[in-house]
Amino acid sequence: MQIALLLFPGITPLDAVGPYEVLQRMPETSIRFVAKEPGAMSDRDGGMQLVADASFDDVARADLLLVPGGFGTRALIDDVVTLDWIRSVDAATDWTTSVCTGSLLLAAAGLLDGRPATTHWLHRDLLRELGAVPTEQRVVTDGKYVTAAGVSAGIDMALELVARIHGADLAQSIQLAIEYDPRPPFDSGSPDKAPAEIVDRLRRAAATR
Amino acid sequence: MQIALLLFPGITPLDAVGPYEVLQRMPETSIRFVAKEPGAMSDRDGGMQLVADASFDDVARADLLLVPGGFGTRALIDDVVTLDWIRSVDAATDWTTSVCTGSLLLAAAGLLDGRPATTHWLHRDLLRELGAVPTEQRVVTDGKYVTAAGVSAGIDMALELVARIHGADLAQSIQLAIEYDPRPPFDSGSPDKAPAEIVDRLRRAAATR
C-alpha cells in the first residue's frame, strides 16, 4: 500500500504522527512525506520539524491520502496548487483521510460536498461553510472518505482504517504494539465533557486569532 | 521552562510527538530538539524524519528532560557520550522523564537504581536488569523521575506533568485543545487486555529481533 502524507508549514505534528505510527505497521506499506516545497516543516508553536522528502510532482498517486491539520491549513484553503494535488491524488485513492483541520483542505478541494465529516471541534462552522456536513463523531466514514476530529483523534482513525483494510487482528496487534490503553488523568477531551469555562476560554482565544 | 527532548536514529516518533504536543502548550516554554549529532533523525520503520537542531554541547541544562524510546535505544544503552549527557542534564532538572524504552537509557545512566519505573511492556525484564523496579502502571512517578509505558503513554504522562506543574485547569484545557477523548475501536492496548494469541505473537517477534 502506498500512502501519501501531506506536510506543510504550520502543521500540528501529532495530527501526522499519530496515524503514521499506526499505519506504518501495516505489512507492505510505504509512506511518502509530501510537500509543495520539500524540506523541514515547522509547526507554528513549539519548533518541532518534520521532514518532507517528496514534492507534489514526485507523488502523483497513492492508495491512501492522509491530510493532517494545523494552523497552516488556513493559508492552504485557497492555494490552487495544493488543492489541485489533493484532487488529483484523490481521483485514484482507495482511502482519502484527514485529521483535525486537514478536513478543511479536503472540503476546499470539493471532495466533501454534502458528505458527513468532522474536524477540530472549534472549526466545525468553517467545515460547514466549505460544503461538508459536520458531525460530532470522533471518526466519520463516508465511503472512502474518513475524517477524524482534533489532533489525537487520528490514532483512533488509523486503527479503524487498519481494521477495515486488514481486519481486527492486525488492528488489535498494532494497538498493543503502541500500548494504546489510554488513561488521561482528566475527562476533558471534548467540548461536551470539559468544564464550560474552559470551553468558553478556548472559543474566545480561537475567535481572536 | 526549558525542555530538552532527546532525538536519535531509530526513535519511535510518537514517543516524542505525543508529549511534545502537550508540553509545548504550557506558557513560557521552550523546547530544544537535541541529538549527539544534529540533523534529521529517521525511525527504523516508516521513514519519518524529525529534526534535531541542537547538539549535546548546545544544551547543557534543562528544567525538564524528555527521553523517548524506539529501537535506537539499544545502540545507546552503552553509549558513554549519550549517557554522560543524560546524567549531566539530569543533575539540574526539576523533572527527568521518559516514554517507552527511553527509560532504559535513564536506567543505563544509573538514574533509576532501585526506583519504581515503567517502559514498553515487552521490555520490563531489561529495565529490571538495568537496576529499576518495573511496575505495571501506565505512568510512574518517583520524585522527579516520571516514566511512561509504551509509545502512546507519553500523552497521558505529559498531561499529568502539566497538572503537577501548572494545575488541573491548564491540563484540562490542553486535553480539550488536542481533543484527547480517546475512543480506540478495540480494547487491546495492554497485555492483560489483548487476546492471548496476539500477546504471544508480539513476544515471539520481539524475541527474534
PDB file of N, CA and C in Angstrom, chain A residues 98-175:
ATOM      1  N   SER A  98      -8.340  12.488   6.665  1.00  0.00           N
ATOM      2  CA  SER A  98      -7.815  13.716   7.276  1.00  0.00           C
ATOM      3  C   SER A  98      -7.894  13.605   8.789  1.00  0.00           C
ATOM      4  N   VAL A  99      -7.093  14.429   9.440  1.00  0.00           N
ATOM      5  CA  VAL A  99      -7.126  14.586  10.891  1.00  0.00           C
ATOM      6  C   VAL A  99      -7.308  16.071  11.171  1.00  0.00           C
ATOM      7  N   CYS A 100      -8.166  16.383  12.146  1.00  0.00           N
ATOM      8  CA  CYS A 100      -8.295  17.763  12.627  1.00  0.00           C
ATOM      9  C   CYS A 100      -8.677  18.681  11.452  1.00  0.00           C
ATOM     10  N   THR A 101      -8.034  19.826  11.340  1.00  0.00           N
ATOM     11  CA  THR A 101      -8.398  20.776  10.290  1.00  0.00           C
ATOM     12  C   THR A 101      -7.900  20.364   8.907  1.00  0.00           C
ATOM     13  N   GLY A 102      -7.287  19.204   8.784  1.00  0.00           N
ATOM     14  CA  GLY A 102      -6.992  18.669   7.454  1.00  0.00           C
ATOM     15  C   GLY A 102      -8.254  18.519   6.620  1.00  0.00           C
ATOM     16  N   SER A 103      -9.390  18.262   7.264  1.00  0.00           N
ATOM     17  CA  SER A 103     -10.648  18.104   6.517  1.00  0.00           C
ATOM     18  C   SER A 103     -11.057  19.411   5.840  1.00  0.00           C
ATOM     19  N   LEU A 104     -10.587  20.550   6.358  1.00  0.00           N
ATOM     20  CA  LEU A 104     -10.898  21.823   5.687  1.00  0.00           C
ATOM     21  C   LEU A 104     -10.294  21.831   4.283  1.00  0.00           C
ATOM     22  N   LEU A 105      -9.129  21.217   4.143  1.00  0.00           N
ATOM     23  CA  LEU A 105      -8.498  21.170   2.817  1.00  0.00           C
ATOM     24  C   LEU A 105      -9.232  20.200   1.896  1.00  0.00           C
ATOM     25  N   LEU A 106      -9.644  19.047   2.433  1.00  0.00           N
ATOM     26  CA  LEU A 106     -10.440  18.136   1.608  1.00  0.00           C
ATOM     27  C   LEU A 106     -11.725  18.828   1.156  1.00  0.00           C
ATOM     28  N   ALA A 107     -12.347  19.553   2.070  1.00  0.00           N
ATOM     29  CA  ALA A 107     -13.592  20.254   1.724  1.00  0.00           C
ATOM     30  C   ALA A 107     -13.323  21.364   0.712  1.00  0.00           C
ATOM     31  N   ALA A 108     -12.249  22.123   0.925  1.00  0.00           N
ATOM     32  CA  ALA A 108     -11.925  23.219  -0.008  1.00  0.00           C
ATOM     33  C   ALA A 108     -11.617  22.674  -1.402  1.00  0.00           C
ATOM     34  N   ALA A 109     -11.140  21.442  -1.453  1.00  0.00           N
ATOM     35  CA  ALA A 109     -10.876  20.806  -2.752  1.00  0.00           C
ATOM     36  C   ALA A 109     -12.163  20.256  -3.379  1.00  0.00           C
ATOM     37  N   GLY A 110     -13.262  20.395  -2.656  1.00  0.00           N
ATOM     38  CA  GLY A 110     -14.555  19.973  -3.209  1.00  0.00           C
ATOM     39  C   GLY A 110     -14.873  18.512  -2.992  1.00  0.00           C
ATOM     40  N   LEU A 111     -14.065  17.833  -2.151  1.00  0.00           N
ATOM     41  CA  LEU A 111     -14.228  16.381  -2.003  1.00  0.00           C
ATOM     42  C   LEU A 111     -15.272  15.990  -0.964  1.00  0.00           C
ATOM     43  N   LEU A 112     -15.678  16.952  -0.125  1.00  0.00           N
ATOM     44  CA  LEU A 112     -16.613  16.604   0.956  1.00  0.00           C
ATOM     45  C   LEU A 112     -17.986  17.249   0.750  1.00  0.00           C
ATOM     46  N   ASP A 113     -18.276  17.728  -0.454  1.00  0.00           N
ATOM     47  CA  ASP A 113     -19.558  18.407  -0.695  1.00  0.00           C
ATOM     48  C   ASP A 113     -20.732  17.511  -0.291  1.00  0.00           C
ATOM     49  N   GLY A 114     -21.490  17.964   0.682  1.00  0.00           N
ATOM     50  CA  GLY A 114     -22.678  17.238   1.122  1.00  0.00           C
ATOM     51  C   GLY A 114     -22.393  15.987   1.938  1.00  0.00           C
ATOM     52  N   ARG A 115     -21.112  15.717   2.195  1.00  0.00           N
ATOM     53  CA  ARG A 115     -20.760  14.495   2.942  1.00  0.00           C
ATOM     54  C   ARG A 115     -20.690  14.775   4.447  1.00  0.00           C
ATOM     55  N   PRO A 116     -21.080  13.805   5.273  1.00  0.00           N
ATOM     56  CA  PRO A 116     -20.798  13.924   6.701  1.00  0.00           C
ATOM     57  C   PRO A 116     -19.286  13.859   6.930  1.00  0.00           C
ATOM     58  N   ALA A 117     -18.789  14.695   7.806  1.00  0.00           N
ATOM     59  CA  ALA A 117     -17.341  14.754   8.047  1.00  0.00           C
ATOM     60  C   ALA A 117     -17.118  15.419   9.396  1.00  0.00           C
ATOM     61  N   THR A 118     -15.874  15.361   9.861  1.00  0.00           N
ATOM     62  CA  THR A 118     -15.571  16.061  11.107  1.00  0.00           C
ATOM     63  C   THR A 118     -14.246  16.800  10.987  1.00  0.00           C
ATOM     64  N   THR A 119     -13.942  17.563  12.035  1.00  0.00           N
ATOM     65  CA  THR A 119     -12.744  18.398  12.097  1.00  0.00           C
ATOM     66  C   THR A 119     -12.509  18.711  13.574  1.00  0.00           C
ATOM     67  N   HIS A 120     -11.533  19.547  13.872  1.00  0.00           N
ATOM     68  CA  HIS A 120     -11.373  20.010  15.248  1.00  0.00           C
ATOM     69  C   HIS A 120     -12.662  20.708  15.689  1.00  0.00           C
ATOM     70  N   TRP A 121     -13.095  20.457  16.939  1.00  0.00           N
ATOM     71  CA  TRP A 121     -14.401  20.958  17.405  1.00  0.00           C
ATOM     72  C   TRP A 121     -14.529  22.474  17.281  1.00  0.00           C
ATOM     73  N   LEU A 122     -13.421  23.200  17.286  1.00  0.00           N
ATOM     74  CA  LEU A 122     -13.509  24.665  17.184  1.00  0.00           C
ATOM     75  C   LEU A 122     -13.786  25.130  15.756  1.00  0.00           C
ATOM     76  N   HIS A 123     -13.728  24.235  14.772  1.00  0.00           N
ATOM     77  CA  HIS A 123     -13.769  24.685  13.384  1.00  0.00           C
ATOM     78  C   HIS A 123     -14.876  24.033  12.571  1.00  0.00           C
ATOM     79  N   ARG A 124     -15.897  23.544  13.281  1.00  0.00           N
ATOM     80  CA  ARG A 124     -16.990  22.876  12.572  1.00  0.00           C
ATOM     81  C   ARG A 124     -17.754  23.847  11.670  1.00  0.00           C
ATOM     82  N   ASP A 125     -17.886  25.121  12.090  1.00  0.00           N
ATOM     83  CA  ASP A 125     -18.621  26.092  11.258  1.00  0.00           C
ATOM     84  C   ASP A 125     -17.915  26.303   9.924  1.00  0.00           C
ATOM     85  N   LEU A 126     -16.586  26.389   9.986  1.00  0.00           N
ATOM     86  CA  LEU A 126     -15.840  26.593   8.748  1.00  0.00           C
ATOM     87  C   LEU A 126     -15.949  25.363   7.836  1.00  0.00           C
ATOM     88  N   LEU A 127     -15.953  24.190   8.437  1.00  0.00           N
ATOM     89  CA  LEU A 127     -16.122  22.971   7.639  1.00  0.00           C
ATOM     90  C   LEU A 127     -17.478  22.997   6.913  1.00  0.00           C
ATOM     91  N   ARG A 128     -18.507  23.478   7.618  1.00  0.00           N
ATOM     92  CA  ARG A 128     -19.841  23.576   7.016  1.00  0.00           C
ATOM     93  C   ARG A 128     -19.834  24.595   5.861  1.00  0.00           C
ATOM     94  N   GLU A 129     -19.183  25.751   6.099  1.00  0.00           N
ATOM     95  CA  GLU A 129     -19.094  26.777   5.046  1.00  0.00           C
ATOM     96  C   GLU A 129     -18.424  26.228   3.790  1.00  0.00           C
ATOM     97  N   LEU A 130     -17.529  25.254   3.988  1.00  0.00           N
ATOM     98  CA  LEU A 130     -16.803  24.690   2.846  1.00  0.00           C
ATOM     99  C   LEU A 130     -17.549  23.524   2.202  1.00  0.00           C
ATOM    100  N   GLY A 131     -18.779  23.278   2.662  1.00  0.00           N
ATOM    101  CA  GLY A 131     -19.629  22.343   1.922  1.00  0.00           C
ATOM    102  C   GLY A 131     -19.888  20.997   2.554  1.00  0.00           C
ATOM    103  N   ALA A 132     -19.156  20.671   3.627  1.00  0.00           N
ATOM    104  CA  ALA A 132     -19.380  19.373   4.283  1.00  0.00           C
ATOM    105  C   ALA A 132     -20.499  19.486   5.311  1.00  0.00           C
ATOM    106  N   VAL A 133     -20.877  18.344   5.864  1.00  0.00           N
ATOM    107  CA  VAL A 133     -21.917  18.300   6.894  1.00  0.00           C
ATOM    108  C   VAL A 133     -21.256  17.842   8.194  1.00  0.00           C
ATOM    109  N   PRO A 134     -20.839  18.809   9.041  1.00  0.00           N
ATOM    110  CA  PRO A 134     -20.099  18.437  10.251  1.00  0.00           C
ATOM    111  C   PRO A 134     -20.929  17.558  11.175  1.00  0.00           C
ATOM    112  N   THR A 135     -20.280  16.542  11.728  1.00  0.00           N
ATOM    113  CA  THR A 135     -20.939  15.690  12.705  1.00  0.00           C
ATOM    114  C   THR A 135     -20.085  15.667  13.963  1.00  0.00           C
ATOM    115  N   GLU A 136     -20.623  15.137  15.046  1.00  0.00           N
ATOM    116  CA  GLU A 136     -19.892  15.166  16.318  1.00  0.00           C
ATOM    117  C   GLU A 136     -19.196  13.844  16.614  1.00  0.00           C
ATOM    118  N   GLN A 137     -19.190  12.912  15.677  1.00  0.00           N
ATOM    119  CA  GLN A 137     -18.451  11.670  15.920  1.00  0.00           C
ATOM    120  C   GLN A 137     -16.946  11.939  15.887  1.00  0.00           C
ATOM    121  N   ARG A 138     -16.196  11.071  16.560  1.00  0.00           N
ATOM    122  CA  ARG A 138     -14.734  11.246  16.604  1.00  0.00           C
ATOM    123  C   ARG A 138     -14.091  10.844  15.284  1.00  0.00           C
ATOM    124  N   VAL A 139     -14.640   9.847  14.647  1.00  0.00           N
ATOM    125  CA  VAL A 139     -14.169   9.410  13.329  1.00  0.00           C
ATOM    126  C   VAL A 139     -15.399   9.239  12.447  1.00  0.00           C
ATOM    127  N   VAL A 140     -15.393   9.885  11.290  1.00  0.00           N
ATOM    128  CA  VAL A 140     -16.549   9.831  10.394  1.00  0.00           C
ATOM    129  C   VAL A 140     -16.125   9.166   9.089  1.00  0.00           C
ATOM    130  N   THR A 141     -16.823   8.105   8.724  1.00  0.00           N
ATOM    131  CA  THR A 141     -16.529   7.391   7.483  1.00  0.00           C
ATOM    132  C   THR A 141     -17.698   7.567   6.528  1.00  0.00           C
ATOM    133  N   ASP A 142     -17.400   8.043   5.313  1.00  0.00           N
ATOM    134  CA  ASP A 142     -18.439   8.159   4.285  1.00  0.00           C
ATOM    135  C   ASP A 142     -17.826   7.627   2.993  1.00  0.00           C
ATOM    136  N   GLY A 143     -18.106   6.359   2.700  1.00  0.00           N
ATOM    137  CA  GLY A 143     -17.450   5.726   1.564  1.00  0.00           C
ATOM    138  C   GLY A 143     -15.952   5.676   1.814  1.00  0.00           C
ATOM    139  N   LYS A 144     -15.176   6.185   0.882  1.00  0.00           N
ATOM    140  CA  LYS A 144     -13.716   6.133   1.051  1.00  0.00           C
ATOM    141  C   LYS A 144     -13.176   7.344   1.813  1.00  0.00           C
ATOM    142  N   TYR A 145     -14.062   8.274   2.197  1.00  0.00           N
ATOM    143  CA  TYR A 145     -13.625   9.480   2.908  1.00  0.00           C
ATOM    144  C   TYR A 145     -13.745   9.274   4.402  1.00  0.00           C
ATOM    145  N   VAL A 146     -12.611   9.366   5.093  1.00  0.00           N
ATOM    146  CA  VAL A 146     -12.581   9.145   6.537  1.00  0.00           C
ATOM    147  C   VAL A 146     -11.930  10.367   7.179  1.00  0.00           C
ATOM    148  N   THR A 147     -12.689  11.051   8.026  1.00  0.00           N
ATOM    149  CA  THR A 147     -12.170  12.251   8.679  1.00  0.00           C
ATOM    150  C   THR A 147     -12.188  12.043  10.188  1.00  0.00           C
ATOM    151  N   ALA A 148     -11.162  12.570  10.852  1.00  0.00           N
ATOM    152  CA  ALA A 148     -11.057  12.440  12.306  1.00  0.00           C
ATOM    153  C   ALA A 148     -11.188  13.812  12.946  1.00  0.00           C
ATOM    154  N   ALA A 149     -11.617  13.824  14.191  1.00  0.00           N
ATOM    155  CA  ALA A 149     -11.734  15.064  14.958  1.00  0.00           C
ATOM    156  C   ALA A 149     -10.331  15.586  15.297  1.00  0.00           C
ATOM    157  N   GLY A 150     -10.224  16.444  16.302  1.00  0.00           N
ATOM    158  CA  GLY A 150      -8.978  17.156  16.555  1.00  0.00           C
ATOM    159  C   GLY A 150      -7.796  16.284  16.944  1.00  0.00           C
ATOM    160  N   VAL A 151      -6.641  16.595  16.407  1.00  0.00           N
ATOM    161  CA  VAL A 151      -5.295  16.186  16.805  1.00  0.00           C
ATOM    162  C   VAL A 151      -5.170  14.697  17.156  1.00  0.00           C
ATOM    163  N   SER A 152      -5.475  14.349  18.410  1.00  0.00           N
ATOM    164  CA  SER A 152      -5.246  12.978  18.881  1.00  0.00           C
ATOM    165  C   SER A 152      -6.198  11.971  18.253  1.00  0.00           C
ATOM    166  N   ALA A 153      -7.288  12.429  17.626  1.00  0.00           N
ATOM    167  CA  ALA A 153      -8.279  11.514  17.051  1.00  0.00           C
ATOM    168  C   ALA A 153      -7.710  10.711  15.879  1.00  0.00           C
ATOM    169  N   GLY A 154      -6.602  11.169  15.332  1.00  0.00           N
ATOM    170  CA  GLY A 154      -6.005  10.449  14.220  1.00  0.00           C
ATOM    171  C   GLY A 154      -5.538   9.049  14.585  1.00  0.00           C
ATOM    172  N   ILE A 155      -5.214   8.832  15.865  1.00  0.00           N
ATOM    173  CA  ILE A 155      -4.798   7.493  16.300  1.00  0.00           C
ATOM    174  C   ILE A 155      -5.985   6.538  16.207  1.00  0.00           C
ATOM    175  N   ASP A 156      -7.135   6.988  16.714  1.00  0.00           N
ATOM    176  CA  ASP A 156      -8.342   6.147  16.641  1.00  0.00           C
ATOM    177  C   ASP A 156      -8.727   5.881  15.184  1.00  0.00           C
ATOM    178  N   MET A 157      -8.660   6.937  14.362  1.00  0.00           N
ATOM    179  CA  MET A 157      -8.994   6.770  12.944  1.00  0.00           C
ATOM    180  C   MET A 157      -8.096   5.732  12.279  1.00  0.00           C
ATOM    181  N   ALA A 158      -6.814   5.808  12.556  1.00  0.00           N
ATOM    182  CA  ALA A 158      -5.868   4.899  11.896  1.00  0.00           C
ATOM    183  C   ALA A 158      -6.129   3.452  12.302  1.00  0.00           C
ATOM    184  N   LEU A 159      -6.455   3.230  13.558  1.00  0.00           N
ATOM    185  CA  LEU A 159      -6.771   1.856  13.982  1.00  0.00           C
ATOM    186  C   LEU A 159      -8.028   1.354  13.277  1.00  0.00           C
ATOM    187  N   GLU A 160      -9.014   2.240  13.093  1.00  0.00           N
ATOM    188  CA  GLU A 160     -10.218   1.832  12.345  1.00  0.00           C
ATOM    189  C   GLU A 160      -9.864   1.499  10.897  1.00  0.00           C
ATOM    190  N   LEU A 161      -8.987   2.286  10.302  1.00  0.00           N
ATOM    191  CA  LEU A 161      -8.570   2.019   8.927  1.00  0.00           C
ATOM    192  C   LEU A 161      -7.867   0.671   8.810  1.00  0.00           C
ATOM    193  N   VAL A 162      -6.958   0.389   9.737  1.00  0.00           N
ATOM    194  CA  VAL A 162      -6.257  -0.899   9.706  1.00  0.00           C
ATOM    195  C   VAL A 162      -7.261  -2.040   9.811  1.00  0.00           C
ATOM    196  N   ALA A 163      -8.247  -1.891  10.682  1.00  0.00           N
ATOM    197  CA  ALA A 163      -9.251  -2.951  10.835  1.00  0.00           C
ATOM    198  C   ALA A 163     -10.027  -3.153   9.534  1.00  0.00           C
ATOM    199  N   ARG A 164     -10.350  -2.056   8.839  1.00  0.00           N
ATOM    200  CA  ARG A 164     -11.091  -2.181   7.583  1.00  0.00           C
ATOM    201  C   ARG A 164     -10.222  -2.780   6.473  1.00  0.00           C
ATOM    202  N   ILE A 165      -8.942  -2.413   6.471  1.00  0.00           N
ATOM    203  CA  ILE A 165      -8.059  -2.847   5.386  1.00  0.00           C
ATOM    204  C   ILE A 165      -7.552  -4.272   5.622  1.00  0.00           C
ATOM    205  N   HIS A 166      -7.160  -4.569   6.876  1.00  0.00           N
ATOM    206  CA  HIS A 166      -6.510  -5.867   7.167  1.00  0.00           C
ATOM    207  C   HIS A 166      -7.261  -6.713   8.186  1.00  0.00           C
ATOM    208  N   GLY A 167      -8.274  -6.153   8.816  1.00  0.00           N
ATOM    209  CA  GLY A 167      -9.020  -6.928   9.806  1.00  0.00           C
ATOM    210  C   GLY A 167      -8.661  -6.576  11.236  1.00  0.00           C
ATOM    211  N   ALA A 168      -9.511  -7.045  12.148  1.00  0.00           N
ATOM    212  CA  ALA A 168      -9.402  -6.670  13.562  1.00  0.00           C
ATOM    213  C   ALA A 168      -8.128  -7.212  14.203  1.00  0.00           C
ATOM    214  N   ASP A 169      -7.663  -8.382  13.771  1.00  0.00           N
ATOM    215  CA  ASP A 169      -6.483  -8.973  14.402  1.00  0.00           C
ATOM    216  C   ASP A 169      -5.273  -8.047  14.297  1.00  0.00           C
ATOM    217  N   LEU A 170      -5.022  -7.535  13.091  1.00  0.00           N
ATOM    218  CA  LEU A 170      -3.860  -6.652  12.936  1.00  0.00           C
ATOM    219  C   LEU A 170      -4.072  -5.340  13.692  1.00  0.00           C
ATOM    220  N   ALA A 171      -5.273  -4.811  13.647  1.00  0.00           N
ATOM    221  CA  ALA A 171      -5.527  -3.553  14.366  1.00  0.00           C
ATOM    222  C   ALA A 171      -5.280  -3.729  15.862  1.00  0.00           C
ATOM    223  N   GLN A 172      -5.729  -4.860  16.410  1.00  0.00           N
ATOM    224  CA  GLN A 172      -5.506  -5.109  17.837  1.00  0.00           C
ATOM    225  C   GLN A 172      -4.022  -5.302  18.142  1.00  0.00           C
ATOM    226  N   SER A 173      -3.330  -5.949  17.208  1.00  0.00           N
ATOM    227  CA  SER A 173      -1.896  -6.175  17.388  1.00  0.00           C
ATOM    228  C   SER A 173      -1.132  -4.848  17.400  1.00  0.00           C
ATOM    229  N   ILE A 174      -1.513  -3.950  16.497  1.00  0.00           N
ATOM    230  CA  ILE A 174      -0.847  -2.644  16.462  1.00  0.00           C
ATOM    231  C   ILE A 174      -1.207  -1.827  17.708  1.00  0.00           C
ATOM    232  N   GLN A 175      -2.454  -1.914  18.128  1.00  0.00           N
ATOM    233  CA  GLN A 175      -2.841  -1.192  19.347  1.00  0.00           C
ATOM    234  C   GLN A 175      -1.984  -1.641  20.529  1.00  0.00           C
TER     235      GLN A 175
END
